[in-house]
């Protein structure tokens, strides 16, 4: 049963991944739609980042994580190096939790 | 030194490696916690490792382990696939990056993750996008599997990634990679509306669906905009 679950998930996920790549070639998209694709990806990734920052299993994730992400995002906005963004975000969240803020 | 993604010039390979490495270190740690959690939940070692190599999707893996441990394997399949449906639109965008060779398409599709997609799209030109995707794809795949292996072997000795704040590292990294795209006003409006929709529906919809609904942000392009009467003729 477990093997079947893992394999179904793996094959299904791979099918999602590959079908987009293959469809891209098969579909002759009008220029306007083609121009929308990067925007669609940006919307998906932004939604992923914001929901991951704010929520955990459908509920509010607590204050430490969003504060850390906010600090990282502010540094990114100020064009800080990528490493600084990631380390500052994690460090802020870790520090807040050390202080007892969830 | 400035991160090259945020300028118009493509990032050099060492700069890219450094940036991918920053996320890679975090992924090793999260992978280790996945390995430890899965084994603690009663998953056989081989099944845990197979999940990381064959499924290779962190969010779906954590979710599946939780649901399998709770005795709902069918829910694990549905929830995991719903969560991973976003890879289809990612594939549509990455189609050009992966090119037409079947070897690249078949292998590249397996390496497709949120982070690899974000690293690729942060590059301004096709050659840079290709380089960033493969670099991030390969490094992060090894990081995730190395982490899983470490977690399985060290089990209970793996620290809690929350204590290290790693859960804040990923959203921040994604946002940093998105910033160059978000400096373009149309993309920014689409992304902001999409993210807002996703957050609003997250409490009431199963995981995965809110992310897909972010595509509704594209609807803002249909709205008439003030000060743009001489719209482009397309």
mmCIF file of C-alpha atoms in Angstrom, chain A residues 42-96:
data_model
loop_
_atom_site.group_PDB
_atom_site.id
_atom_site.type_symbol
_atom_site.label_atom_id
_atom_site.label_comp_id
_atom_site.label_asym_id
_atom_site.label_seq_id
_atom_site.Cartn_x
_atom_site.Cartn_y
_atom_site.Cartn_z
ATOM 1 C CA UNK A 42 5.323 35.299 -10.708
ATOM 2 C CA UNK A 43 1.770 35.188 -9.287
ATOM 3 C CA UNK A 44 2.150 31.508 -8.316
ATOM 4 C CA UNK A 45 5.551 32.026 -6.689
ATOM 5 C CA UNK A 46 4.408 35.182 -4.878
ATOM 6 C CA UNK A 47 1.333 33.335 -3.576
ATOM 7 C CA UNK A 48 3.567 30.490 -2.449
ATOM 8 C CA UNK A 49 5.960 32.864 -0.652
ATOM 9 C CA UNK A 50 3.216 34.874 1.056
ATOM 10 C CA UNK A 51 1.090 31.894 2.142
ATOM 11 C CA UNK A 52 4.235 30.106 3.378
ATOM 12 C CA UNK A 53 5.219 33.257 5.294
ATOM 13 C CA UNK A 54 1.850 33.777 6.956
ATOM 14 C CA UNK A 55 0.181 30.391 7.328
ATOM 15 C CA UNK A 56 0.860 26.894 8.619
ATOM 16 C CA UNK A 57 -1.703 24.166 7.871
ATOM 17 C CA UNK A 58 -4.338 26.762 7.005
ATOM 18 C CA UNK A 59 -3.944 28.841 10.168
ATOM 19 C CA UNK A 60 -1.788 31.838 11.156
ATOM 20 C CA UNK A 61 1.834 30.735 11.465
ATOM 21 C CA UNK A 62 2.669 32.939 14.459
ATOM 22 C CA UNK A 63 4.702 36.148 14.531
ATOM 23 C CA UNK A 64 8.288 34.886 14.302
ATOM 24 C CA UNK A 65 8.102 33.585 10.738
ATOM 25 C CA UNK A 66 6.357 36.555 9.048
ATOM 26 C CA UNK A 67 8.644 38.994 10.898
ATOM 27 C CA UNK A 68 11.697 37.096 9.675
ATOM 28 C CA UNK A 69 10.366 37.070 6.115
ATOM 29 C CA UNK A 70 9.610 40.806 6.342
ATOM 30 C CA UNK A 71 13.180 41.553 7.463
ATOM 31 C CA UNK A 72 14.516 39.427 4.588
ATOM 32 C CA UNK A 73 12.201 41.086 2.080
ATOM 33 C CA UNK A 74 13.224 44.562 3.268
ATOM 34 C CA UNK A 75 16.887 43.647 2.791
ATOM 35 C CA UNK A 76 16.115 42.267 -0.679
ATOM 36 C CA UNK A 77 14.298 45.492 -1.522
ATOM 37 C CA UNK A 78 17.458 47.392 -0.477
ATOM 38 C CA UNK A 79 19.348 45.119 -2.900
ATOM 39 C CA UNK A 80 21.263 43.272 -0.195
ATOM 40 C CA UNK A 81 23.058 40.081 -1.321
ATOM 41 C CA UNK A 82 20.844 36.981 -1.508
ATOM 42 C CA UNK A 83 22.742 35.220 1.294
ATOM 43 C CA UNK A 84 22.128 38.167 3.622
ATOM 44 C CA UNK A 85 18.397 38.020 2.837
ATOM 45 C CA UNK A 86 18.149 34.311 3.663
ATOM 46 C CA UNK A 87 20.348 34.454 6.779
ATOM 47 C CA UNK A 88 18.629 37.572 8.157
ATOM 48 C CA UNK A 89 15.169 36.043 7.659
ATOM 49 C CA UNK A 90 16.122 32.794 9.412
ATOM 50 C CA UNK A 91 18.101 34.605 12.114
ATOM 51 C CA UNK A 92 15.253 36.976 12.947
ATOM 52 C CA UNK A 93 12.721 34.133 13.223
ATOM 53 C CA UNK A 94 15.143 32.051 15.319
ATOM 54 C CA UNK A 95 15.891 34.992 17.623
ATOM 55 C CA UNK A 96 12.198 35.782 18.158
#
